[in-house]
mmCIF file of C-alpha atoms in Angstrom:
data_model
loop_
_atom_site.group_PDB
_atom_site.id
_atom_site.type_symbol
_atom_site.label_atom_id
_atom_site.label_comp_id
_atom_site.label_asym_id
_atom_site.label_seq_id
_atom_site.Cartn_x
_atom_site.Cartn_y
_atom_site.Cartn_z
ATOM 1 C CA MET A 1 -0.034 -0.051 0.101
ATOM 2 C CA HIS A 2 2.956 2.220 -0.420
ATOM 3 C CA LEU A 3 3.420 2.471 3.403
ATOM 4 C CA ARG A 4 6.562 4.179 4.061
ATOM 5 C CA TRP A 5 6.998 6.983 6.730
ATOM 6 C CA MET A 6 9.597 8.884 8.424
ATOM 7 C CA THR A 7 9.386 11.265 11.416
ATOM 8 C CA LEU A 8 9.785 14.844 10.280
ATOM 9 C CA GLY A 9 9.380 18.163 11.842
ATOM 10 C CA LEU A 10 7.451 19.420 8.782
ATOM 11 C CA ILE A 11 4.989 17.627 6.693
ATOM 12 C CA VAL A 12 4.358 17.896 2.937
ATOM 13 C CA TRP A 13 0.788 18.352 2.446
ATOM 14 C CA ALA A 14 0.649 19.388 6.062
ATOM 15 C CA TRP A 15 -2.716 21.342 5.518
ATOM 16 C CA ALA A 16 -4.346 18.202 4.094
ATOM 17 C CA TRP A 17 -3.962 16.049 7.026
ATOM 18 C CA PRO A 18 -4.600 16.809 10.823
ATOM 19 C CA THR A 19 -1.171 17.575 12.261
ATOM 20 C CA SER A 20 0.770 16.537 15.373
ATOM 21 C CA SER A 21 3.923 17.485 16.921
ATOM 22 C CA GLU A 22 5.641 14.956 14.697
ATOM 23 C CA ALA A 23 4.455 14.201 11.255
ATOM 24 C CA CYS A 24 5.036 11.701 8.292
ATOM 25 C CA SER A 25 6.423 11.867 4.819
ATOM 26 C CA CYS A 26 4.548 9.335 2.636
ATOM 27 C CA GLU A 27 5.026 7.630 -0.723
ATOM 28 C CA THR A 28 1.794 8.622 -2.677
ATOM 29 C CA GLY A 29 1.517 5.743 -5.054
ATOM 30 C CA SER A 30 0.790 6.068 -8.830
ATOM 31 C CA PRO A 31 -0.248 9.571 -10.206
ATOM 32 C CA ASP A 32 -2.786 7.786 -12.344
ATOM 33 C CA LEU A 33 -6.089 7.834 -10.245
ATOM 34 C CA LEU A 34 -7.394 4.438 -11.290
ATOM 35 C CA THR A 35 -4.077 2.768 -10.918
ATOM 36 C CA ASN A 36 -3.642 4.435 -7.631
ATOM 37 C CA LEU A 37 -7.177 3.050 -6.358
ATOM 38 C CA ARG A 38 -6.331 -0.436 -7.699
ATOM 39 C CA GLU A 39 -2.853 -0.548 -6.111
ATOM 40 C CA ALA A 40 -4.367 0.418 -2.727
ATOM 41 C CA ARG A 41 -7.119 -2.098 -2.864
ATOM 42 C CA GLU A 42 -4.735 -4.844 -3.833
ATOM 43 C CA GLU A 43 -2.042 -4.079 -1.259
ATOM 44 C CA ALA A 44 -4.370 -3.608 1.915
ATOM 45 C CA SER A 45 -5.201 -6.535 3.866
ATOM 46 C CA THR A 46 -8.365 -4.902 5.197
ATOM 47 C CA ILE A 47 -10.642 -2.194 3.873
ATOM 48 C CA TYR A 48 -13.700 -1.108 5.834
ATOM 49 C CA TYR A 49 -15.905 1.937 6.337
ATOM 50 C CA GLY A 50 -16.342 2.900 10.067
ATOM 51 C CA ARG A 51 -17.864 5.294 12.411
ATOM 52 C CA VAL A 52 -15.959 6.828 15.362
ATOM 53 C CA VAL A 53 -18.062 6.276 18.298
ATOM 54 C CA SER A 54 -15.815 7.877 20.954
ATOM 55 C CA ILE A 55 -12.204 8.689 21.726
ATOM 56 C CA ASP A 56 -10.857 8.254 25.247
ATOM 57 C CA GLU A 57 -8.213 10.128 27.079
ATOM 58 C CA SER A 58 -5.515 7.712 26.208
ATOM 59 C CA LEU A 59 -5.928 8.422 22.494
ATOM 60 C CA VAL A 60 -7.928 5.216 21.809
ATOM 61 C CA ALA A 61 -10.736 5.469 19.286
ATOM 62 C CA SER A 62 -13.776 3.246 19.287
ATOM 63 C CA VAL A 63 -14.621 2.493 15.637
ATOM 64 C CA GLU A 64 -17.872 0.760 14.780
ATOM 65 C CA VAL A 65 -17.522 -1.282 11.409
ATOM 66 C CA LEU A 66 -20.376 -0.125 9.069
ATOM 67 C CA GLU A 67 -19.188 -2.039 5.773
ATOM 68 C CA VAL A 68 -16.445 -4.340 4.842
ATOM 69 C CA PHE A 69 -14.891 -4.291 1.293
ATOM 70 C CA LYS A 70 -12.014 -6.757 2.208
ATOM 71 C CA GLY A 71 -10.838 -8.789 5.075
ATOM 72 C CA ASN A 72 -12.594 -10.790 7.775
ATOM 73 C CA LEU A 73 -14.206 -8.254 9.763
ATOM 74 C CA ALA A 74 -17.867 -8.397 10.671
ATOM 75 C CA VAL A 75 -20.171 -5.357 10.333
ATOM 76 C CA GLY A 76 -21.113 -4.082 13.803
ATOM 77 C CA THR A 77 -17.683 -5.039 15.304
ATOM 78 C CA LYS A 78 -16.243 -2.211 17.473
ATOM 79 C CA LEU A 79 -12.390 -1.896 17.075
ATOM 80 C CA SER A 80 -10.150 -0.040 19.629
ATOM 81 C CA VAL A 81 -7.768 1.897 17.439
ATOM 82 C CA SER A 82 -4.882 3.750 18.934
ATOM 83 C CA TYR A 83 -3.243 6.846 17.430
ATOM 84 C CA GLU A 84 -0.424 7.488 19.708
ATOM 85 C CA HIS A 85 2.190 6.762 16.904
ATOM 86 C CA PRO A 86 3.083 9.894 15.270
ATOM 87 C CA CYS A 87 2.130 8.343 11.854
ATOM 88 C CA ALA A 88 -1.196 7.057 13.109
ATOM 89 C CA TYR A 89 -4.420 8.558 11.402
ATOM 90 C CA PRO A 90 -5.867 11.121 13.943
ATOM 91 C CA PHE A 91 -9.721 10.384 14.117
ATOM 92 C CA ASP A 92 -12.412 12.791 15.211
ATOM 93 C CA SER A 93 -15.165 11.591 17.417
ATOM 94 C CA GLY A 94 -18.407 11.061 15.240
ATOM 95 C CA GLU A 95 -16.795 11.140 11.909
ATOM 96 C CA THR A 96 -17.209 8.279 9.180
ATOM 97 C CA THR A 97 -14.159 7.116 7.696
ATOM 98 C CA LEU A 98 -12.921 4.841 4.963
ATOM 99 C CA ILE A 99 -10.155 2.754 6.314
ATOM 100 C CA TYR A 100 -7.309 0.919 4.567
ATOM 101 C CA ALA A 101 -5.285 -1.117 6.911
ATOM 102 C CA ASP A 102 -2.826 -3.985 6.919
ATOM 103 C CA GLU A 103 -3.013 -7.286 8.789
ATOM 104 C CA ASP A 104 -4.173 -5.543 12.057
ATOM 105 C CA PRO A 105 -7.368 -3.467 11.275
ATOM 106 C CA SER A 106 -6.799 -1.620 14.631
ATOM 107 C CA GLN A 107 -3.648 -0.115 13.158
ATOM 108 C CA VAL A 108 -4.494 2.847 11.090
ATOM 109 C CA PHE A 109 -1.851 5.068 9.624
ATOM 110 C CA LEU A 110 -1.702 8.295 7.576
ATOM 111 C CA CYS A 111 0.330 6.650 4.851
ATOM 112 C CA THR A 112 -2.741 4.975 3.384
ATOM 113 C CA ARG A 113 -5.959 6.130 1.585
ATOM 114 C CA THR A 114 -7.670 6.388 4.942
ATOM 115 C CA ARG A 115 -9.763 9.542 5.085
ATOM 116 C CA ARG A 116 -13.125 10.990 6.116
ATOM 117 C CA ALA A 117 -15.903 9.809 3.682
ATOM 118 C CA SER A 118 -19.739 10.160 3.569
ATOM 119 C CA LYS A 119 -21.831 7.026 2.626
ATOM 120 C CA ASP A 120 -22.083 8.284 -0.988
ATOM 121 C CA ASP A 121 -18.513 9.007 -1.528
ATOM 122 C CA VAL A 122 -17.430 7.885 -5.080
ATOM 123 C CA GLU A 123 -14.623 5.770 -3.586
ATOM 124 C CA LEU A 124 -17.225 3.821 -1.544
ATOM 125 C CA GLU A 125 -19.113 3.411 -4.583
ATOM 126 C CA TRP A 126 -16.178 2.123 -6.579
ATOM 127 C CA LEU A 127 -15.609 -0.521 -3.887
ATOM 128 C CA ARG A 128 -19.276 -1.623 -3.811
ATOM 129 C CA THR A 129 -19.825 -1.693 -7.410
ATOM 130 C CA GLY A 130 -16.662 -1.524 -9.393
ATOM 131 C CA LYS A 131 -17.723 1.635 -10.901
ATOM 132 C CA PRO A 132 -14.755 3.859 -11.423
ATOM 133 C CA PRO A 133 -14.908 7.591 -10.342
ATOM 134 C CA ALA A 134 -14.582 10.197 -13.252
ATOM 135 C CA VAL A 135 -11.112 10.807 -14.408
ATOM 136 C CA PRO A 136 -10.451 14.324 -15.543
ATOM 137 C CA VAL A 137 -9.114 14.838 -19.158
ATOM 138 C CA ALA A 138 -8.473 18.498 -19.073
ATOM 139 C CA LEU A 139 -7.069 21.157 -16.608
ATOM 140 C CA GLN A 140 -8.010 24.763 -15.576
ATOM 141 C CA ARG A 141 -5.817 26.596 -13.193
ATOM 142 C CA GLU A 142 -6.659 29.864 -11.134
ATOM 143 C CA THR A 143 -4.076 32.447 -10.876
ATOM 144 C CA VAL A 144 -4.063 34.273 -7.488
ATOM 145 C CA ALA A 145 -1.870 37.042 -6.540
ATOM 146 C CA CYS A 146 -1.735 39.550 -3.471
ATOM 147 C CA GLN A 147 0.841 41.596 -1.328
ATOM 148 C CA SER A 148 2.525 39.073 0.925
ATOM 149 C CA CYS A 149 1.458 39.086 4.563
ATOM 150 C CA SER A 150 3.365 36.795 7.013
ATOM 151 C CA LEU A 151 5.481 36.838 10.203
ATOM 152 C CA GLU A 152 8.506 37.022 7.894
ATOM 153 C CA THR A 153 7.363 40.131 5.868
ATOM 154 C CA VAL A 154 6.181 41.982 8.940
ATOM 155 C CA THR A 155 9.351 41.304 10.879
ATOM 156 C CA ALA A 156 11.393 42.485 8.094
ATOM 157 C CA SER A 157 10.227 45.959 8.401
ATOM 158 C CA LEU A 158 9.645 45.757 12.268
ATOM 159 C CA VAL A 159 13.045 44.284 13.303
ATOM 160 C CA GLY A 160 15.099 45.134 10.352
ATOM 161 C CA PRO A 161 17.668 42.680 8.711
ATOM 162 C CA LEU A 162 19.353 40.244 10.977
ATOM 163 C CA SER A 163 23.005 39.518 10.232
ATOM 164 C CA GLY A 164 23.586 36.971 7.574
ATOM 165 C CA ASP A 165 19.926 35.963 7.112
ATOM 166 C CA SER A 166 18.661 37.037 3.777
ATOM 167 C CA ARG A 167 15.306 35.164 4.333
ATOM 168 C CA ASN A 168 14.645 36.794 7.633
ATOM 169 C CA SER A 169 14.052 33.664 9.616
ATOM 170 C CA PRO A 170 13.190 33.497 13.329
ATOM 171 C CA LEU A 171 16.178 32.995 15.595
ATOM 172 C CA PRO A 172 16.932 29.282 16.203
ATOM 173 C CA SER A 173 17.795 27.457 19.362
ATOM 174 C CA GLN A 174 19.191 29.504 22.372
ATOM 175 C CA GLN A 175 19.739 32.775 20.118
ATOM 176 C CA PRO A 176 16.478 34.349 21.098
ATOM 177 C CA LEU A 177 17.265 34.260 24.837
ATOM 178 C CA GLU A 178 20.817 35.707 24.152
ATOM 179 C CA ALA A 179 19.224 38.403 22.165
ATOM 180 C CA PHE A 180 16.616 39.129 24.850
ATOM 181 C CA ARG A 181 19.175 39.374 27.420
ATOM 182 C CA GLU A 182 21.541 41.532 25.476
ATOM 183 C CA VAL A 183 18.557 43.828 24.706
ATOM 184 C CA ARG A 184 19.044 43.845 20.902
ATOM 185 C CA PRO A 185 16.507 43.491 18.033
ATOM 186 C CA PHE A 186 15.328 39.937 17.383
ATOM 187 C CA TRP A 187 12.263 37.874 16.555
ATOM 188 C CA THR A 188 11.345 34.142 17.300
ATOM 189 C CA ALA A 189 8.380 32.159 16.202
ATOM 190 C CA SER A 190 6.217 29.666 18.266
ATOM 191 C CA PRO A 191 7.158 25.876 17.793
ATOM 192 C CA SER A 192 6.392 24.488 14.362
ATOM 193 C CA ARG A 193 2.928 23.000 15.387
ATOM 194 C CA LEU A 194 -0.547 24.407 15.056
ATOM 195 C CA ASP A 195 -2.932 25.256 17.892
ATOM 196 C CA ASP A 196 -6.753 24.675 17.470
ATOM 197 C CA ASN A 197 -7.173 27.928 15.851
ATOM 198 C CA GLY A 198 -4.457 27.568 13.173
ATOM 199 C CA ARG A 199 -2.386 30.398 14.721
ATOM 200 C CA ARG A 200 1.380 31.146 14.273
ATOM 201 C CA THR A 201 2.781 33.521 16.903
ATOM 202 C CA ALA A 202 5.953 35.439 17.291
ATOM 203 C CA VAL A 203 7.605 37.634 19.926
ATOM 204 C CA GLY A 204 10.617 39.946 19.713
ATOM 205 C CA LEU A 205 12.219 43.187 20.024
ATOM 206 C CA SER A 206 11.856 45.833 17.305
ATOM 207 C CA SER A 207 14.616 47.948 15.730
ATOM 208 C CA ASP A 208 13.774 50.724 18.398
ATOM 209 C CA LEU A 209 13.666 47.912 21.221
ATOM 210 C CA ARG A 210 10.136 47.700 21.800
ATOM 211 C CA ALA A 211 8.754 44.532 22.758
ATOM 212 C CA PHE A 212 5.932 42.907 20.379
ATOM 213 C CA GLU A 213 3.816 40.074 19.710
ATOM 214 C CA LEU A 214 2.512 39.096 16.279
ATOM 215 C CA VAL A 215 -0.051 36.515 15.312
ATOM 216 C CA GLN A 216 -0.599 35.367 11.825
ATOM 217 C CA THR A 217 -4.018 33.658 10.859
ATOM 218 C CA PRO A 218 -5.458 31.472 9.546
ATOM 219 C CA TYR A 219 -2.009 30.002 8.759
ATOM 220 C CA ARG A 220 -2.357 26.484 7.646
ATOM 221 C CA THR A 221 -5.878 25.918 8.519
ATOM 222 C CA THR A 222 -7.024 27.515 5.111
ATOM 223 C CA ARG A 223 -6.536 25.670 1.667
ATOM 224 C CA GLU A 224 -6.484 28.917 -0.295
ATOM 225 C CA ALA A 225 -3.843 31.192 -1.035
ATOM 226 C CA CYS A 226 -3.808 34.949 -0.183
ATOM 227 C CA GLN A 227 -5.999 34.536 2.992
ATOM 228 C CA GLN A 228 -3.261 35.518 5.779
ATOM 229 C CA ARG A 229 -3.619 38.213 8.127
ATOM 230 C CA VAL A 230 -1.220 39.471 10.874
ATOM 231 C CA VAL A 231 -1.966 41.399 13.917
ATOM 232 C CA ARG A 232 0.586 43.098 16.371
ATOM 233 C CA ARG A 233 0.347 43.861 20.083
ATOM 234 C CA TRP A 234 2.953 45.977 21.686
ATOM 235 C CA CYS A 235 4.053 44.403 25.279
ATOM 236 C CA GLU A 236 5.095 46.216 28.305
ATOM 237 C CA LYS A 237 7.909 43.534 28.390
ATOM 238 C CA LEU A 238 8.900 40.149 27.361
ATOM 239 C CA GLU A 239 9.631 37.387 29.867
ATOM 240 C CA PRO A 240 11.147 33.941 29.436
ATOM 241 C CA SER A 241 8.635 31.047 29.934
ATOM 242 C CA PRO A 242 9.678 28.120 31.919
ATOM 243 C CA GLU A 243 8.207 25.913 29.028
ATOM 244 C CA GLU A 244 10.563 24.910 26.285
ATOM 245 C CA SER A 245 9.865 23.154 22.866
ATOM 246 C CA SER A 246 12.308 21.464 20.518
ATOM 247 C CA GLY A 247 15.102 23.224 22.406
ATOM 248 C CA ALA A 248 13.940 26.801 21.794
ATOM 249 C CA PRO A 249 13.389 28.897 24.852
ATOM 250 C CA ALA A 250 9.771 30.230 24.805
ATOM 251 C CA LEU A 251 9.300 34.062 25.510
ATOM 252 C CA ARG A 252 5.845 35.450 26.537
ATOM 253 C CA CYS A 253 4.377 38.790 26.089
ATOM 254 C CA LEU A 254 3.630 40.544 29.381
ATOM 255 C CA ASN A 255 0.670 43.075 29.611
ATOM 256 C CA PRO A 256 -0.075 43.341 25.926
ATOM 257 C CA GLY A 257 -1.590 46.381 24.519
ATOM 258 C CA PRO A 258 -4.589 46.536 21.911
ATOM 259 C CA GLU A 259 -4.557 44.392 18.835
ATOM 260 C CA GLU A 260 -3.578 46.302 15.660
ATOM 261 C CA GLU A 261 -3.939 44.702 12.130
ATOM 262 C CA VAL A 262 -0.543 45.161 10.271
ATOM 263 C CA CYS A 263 -1.660 43.434 7.035
ATOM 264 C CA ASN A 264 -4.283 41.317 5.453
ATOM 265 C CA GLU A 265 -3.797 39.403 2.220
ATOM 266 C CA THR A 266 -7.574 39.481 1.339
ATOM 267 C CA GLN A 267 -7.551 43.309 0.825
ATOM 268 C CA SER A 268 -5.140 42.905 -2.228
ATOM 269 C CA ARG A 269 -6.203 39.486 -3.411
ATOM 270 C CA ALA A 270 -6.921 39.051 -7.071
ATOM 271 C CA ALA A 271 -7.932 35.958 -8.835
ATOM 272 C CA SER A 272 -8.781 34.918 -12.471
ATOM 273 C CA TRP A 273 -9.266 31.498 -14.265
ATOM 274 C CA GLY A 274 -6.987 30.540 -17.183
ATOM 275 C CA SER A 275 -7.728 28.739 -20.451
ATOM 276 C CA LEU A 276 -8.122 24.942 -20.527
ATOM 277 C CA GLU A 277 -4.973 22.877 -20.605
ATOM 278 C CA LYS A 278 -3.800 19.343 -21.091
ATOM 279 C CA ILE A 279 -4.238 17.105 -18.062
ATOM 280 C CA ARG A 280 -0.430 16.164 -18.205
ATOM 281 C CA ALA A 281 0.025 19.784 -16.778
ATOM 282 C CA ALA A 282 -0.856 18.518 -13.244
ATOM 283 C CA LYS A 283 0.689 15.772 -11.227
ATOM 284 C CA CYS A 284 -1.530 14.823 -8.534
ATOM 285 C CA MET A 285 -1.755 12.942 -5.279
ATOM 286 C CA TRP A 286 -5.143 11.186 -5.325
ATOM 287 C CA ARG A 287 -5.871 10.811 -1.715
ATOM 288 C CA ASN A 288 -9.472 11.761 -2.520
ATOM 289 C CA PRO A 289 -10.708 10.743 -6.054
ATOM 290 C CA VAL A 290 -12.657 14.175 -6.411
ATOM 291 C CA SER A 291 -10.456 16.558 -4.414
ATOM 292 C CA PRO A 292 -6.711 15.833 -5.305
ATOM 293 C CA TYR A 293 -3.791 17.892 -4.293
ATOM 294 C CA CYS A 294 -1.560 18.761 -7.465
ATOM 295 C CA GLU A 295 1.594 20.112 -8.510
ATOM 296 C CA LEU A 296 1.230 22.020 -11.750
ATOM 297 C CA THR A 297 3.670 22.766 -14.503
ATOM 298 C CA LYS A 298 5.173 26.355 -14.379
ATOM 299 C CA ARG A 299 4.128 27.042 -18.027
ATOM 300 C CA PRO A 300 0.487 26.229 -19.075
ATOM 301 C CA GLN A 301 0.131 23.534 -21.660
ATOM 302 C CA PRO A 302 -2.832 24.815 -24.022
ATOM 303 C CA LEU A 303 -5.676 22.411 -24.776
ATOM 304 C CA PRO A 304 -6.335 21.696 -28.588
ATOM 305 C CA GLY A 305 -9.782 23.051 -29.424
ATOM 306 C CA SER A 306 -10.901 19.492 -30.635
ATOM 307 C CA ALA A 307 -9.886 17.650 -27.505
ATOM 308 C CA ARG A 308 -12.354 16.445 -24.830
ATOM 309 C CA LYS A 309 -12.979 19.074 -22.066
ATOM 310 C CA SER A 310 -14.868 17.166 -19.437
ATOM 311 C CA PRO A 311 -14.449 16.025 -16.796
ATOM 312 C CA LEU A 312 -12.388 18.929 -15.913
ATOM 313 C CA LEU A 313 -9.796 19.389 -13.086
ATOM 314 C CA ARG A 314 -10.026 22.892 -11.613
ATOM 315 C CA CYS A 315 -7.073 23.911 -9.436
ATOM 316 C CA SER A 316 -6.434 26.810 -7.177
ATOM 317 C CA PRO A 317 -3.071 27.538 -5.614
ATOM 318 C CA GLY A 318 -2.751 26.474 -1.961
ATOM 319 C CA PHE A 319 -1.209 28.088 1.134
ATOM 320 C CA ASP A 320 2.400 27.777 0.122
ATOM 321 C CA THR A 321 1.799 28.287 -3.702
ATOM 322 C CA ARG A 322 3.844 25.112 -4.588
ATOM 323 C CA THR A 323 0.562 22.853 -4.249
ATOM 324 C CA SER A 324 -2.815 23.292 -5.761
ATOM 325 C CA PHE A 325 -6.093 22.309 -4.326
ATOM 326 C CA CYS A 326 -8.179 20.675 -7.180
ATOM 327 C CA SER A 327 -11.764 19.368 -7.724
ATOM 328 C CA VAL A 328 -13.014 17.022 -10.358
ATOM 329 C CA GLN A 329 -16.105 18.566 -12.189
ATOM 330 C CA ASP A 330 -17.814 19.068 -15.448
ATOM 331 C CA ALA A 331 -16.466 21.576 -17.774
ATOM 332 C CA PRO A 332 -18.430 25.050 -17.570
#
């Protein structure tokens, strides 16, 4: 089932999957949708559709089996599925999920086709009847542009250029604490994980040595490009926090002032749809047969007027602009 993973601090397709403090990089299988589906079905030992009944404090989900497509499970069975492993699939209570598993159906990992699915999902229909989902034959891409708004762009003007760093990265390891104690301009970001609201935070000292806190939202909780917003609060002072993460000292803002919006990408956002292109201009990860994540060629590949135009793959640039979020639909 192309199950290979490694623990990483950053995940490719991070916005596509629920995140944890550690994440996984997975082989994605064939870029051809129907081949990808067949490979997953052949290589899985167990395939079933289940409902998450509950999740206890020890991160064990109770999953009720609703349908079985492969394996020896019985409908109505309740499995105890643990997801303490950093590469385990993180269930949500109440969700219905299409699950691909190996020999042990209670071990469910991200590096499979496991995902949330409604009972009329096209992949479930394919597993039930053998009827394949629609395969796109043409591509249409959306172009989106805006004035960039991020912690990096804001701190570039707030803190000024830091020595030897052309990308204006936050200070790593113990350097923020050293800069804080030496009372010199710096900034440092929150650890590389997301809170429940999809926020990325930073604190530091500006070029005129004023303590500040920045918050970037919605960060990775949005699929769309040009949706980011950064707000600033001036702090009475910064104080080292006793909590540490990944070796980086945490600093907190004491007695912050009112929130001020520094920039907002939606205010300068402009978007337009291009002409139809050849489908080979997209290389996709078919985790979902109607909503893949794709990398598009830099140059458009025009579709001949006589070529088929439907089904159509429509793609919009994602959060980091390298990846597009796409959907299969009929041509307009």
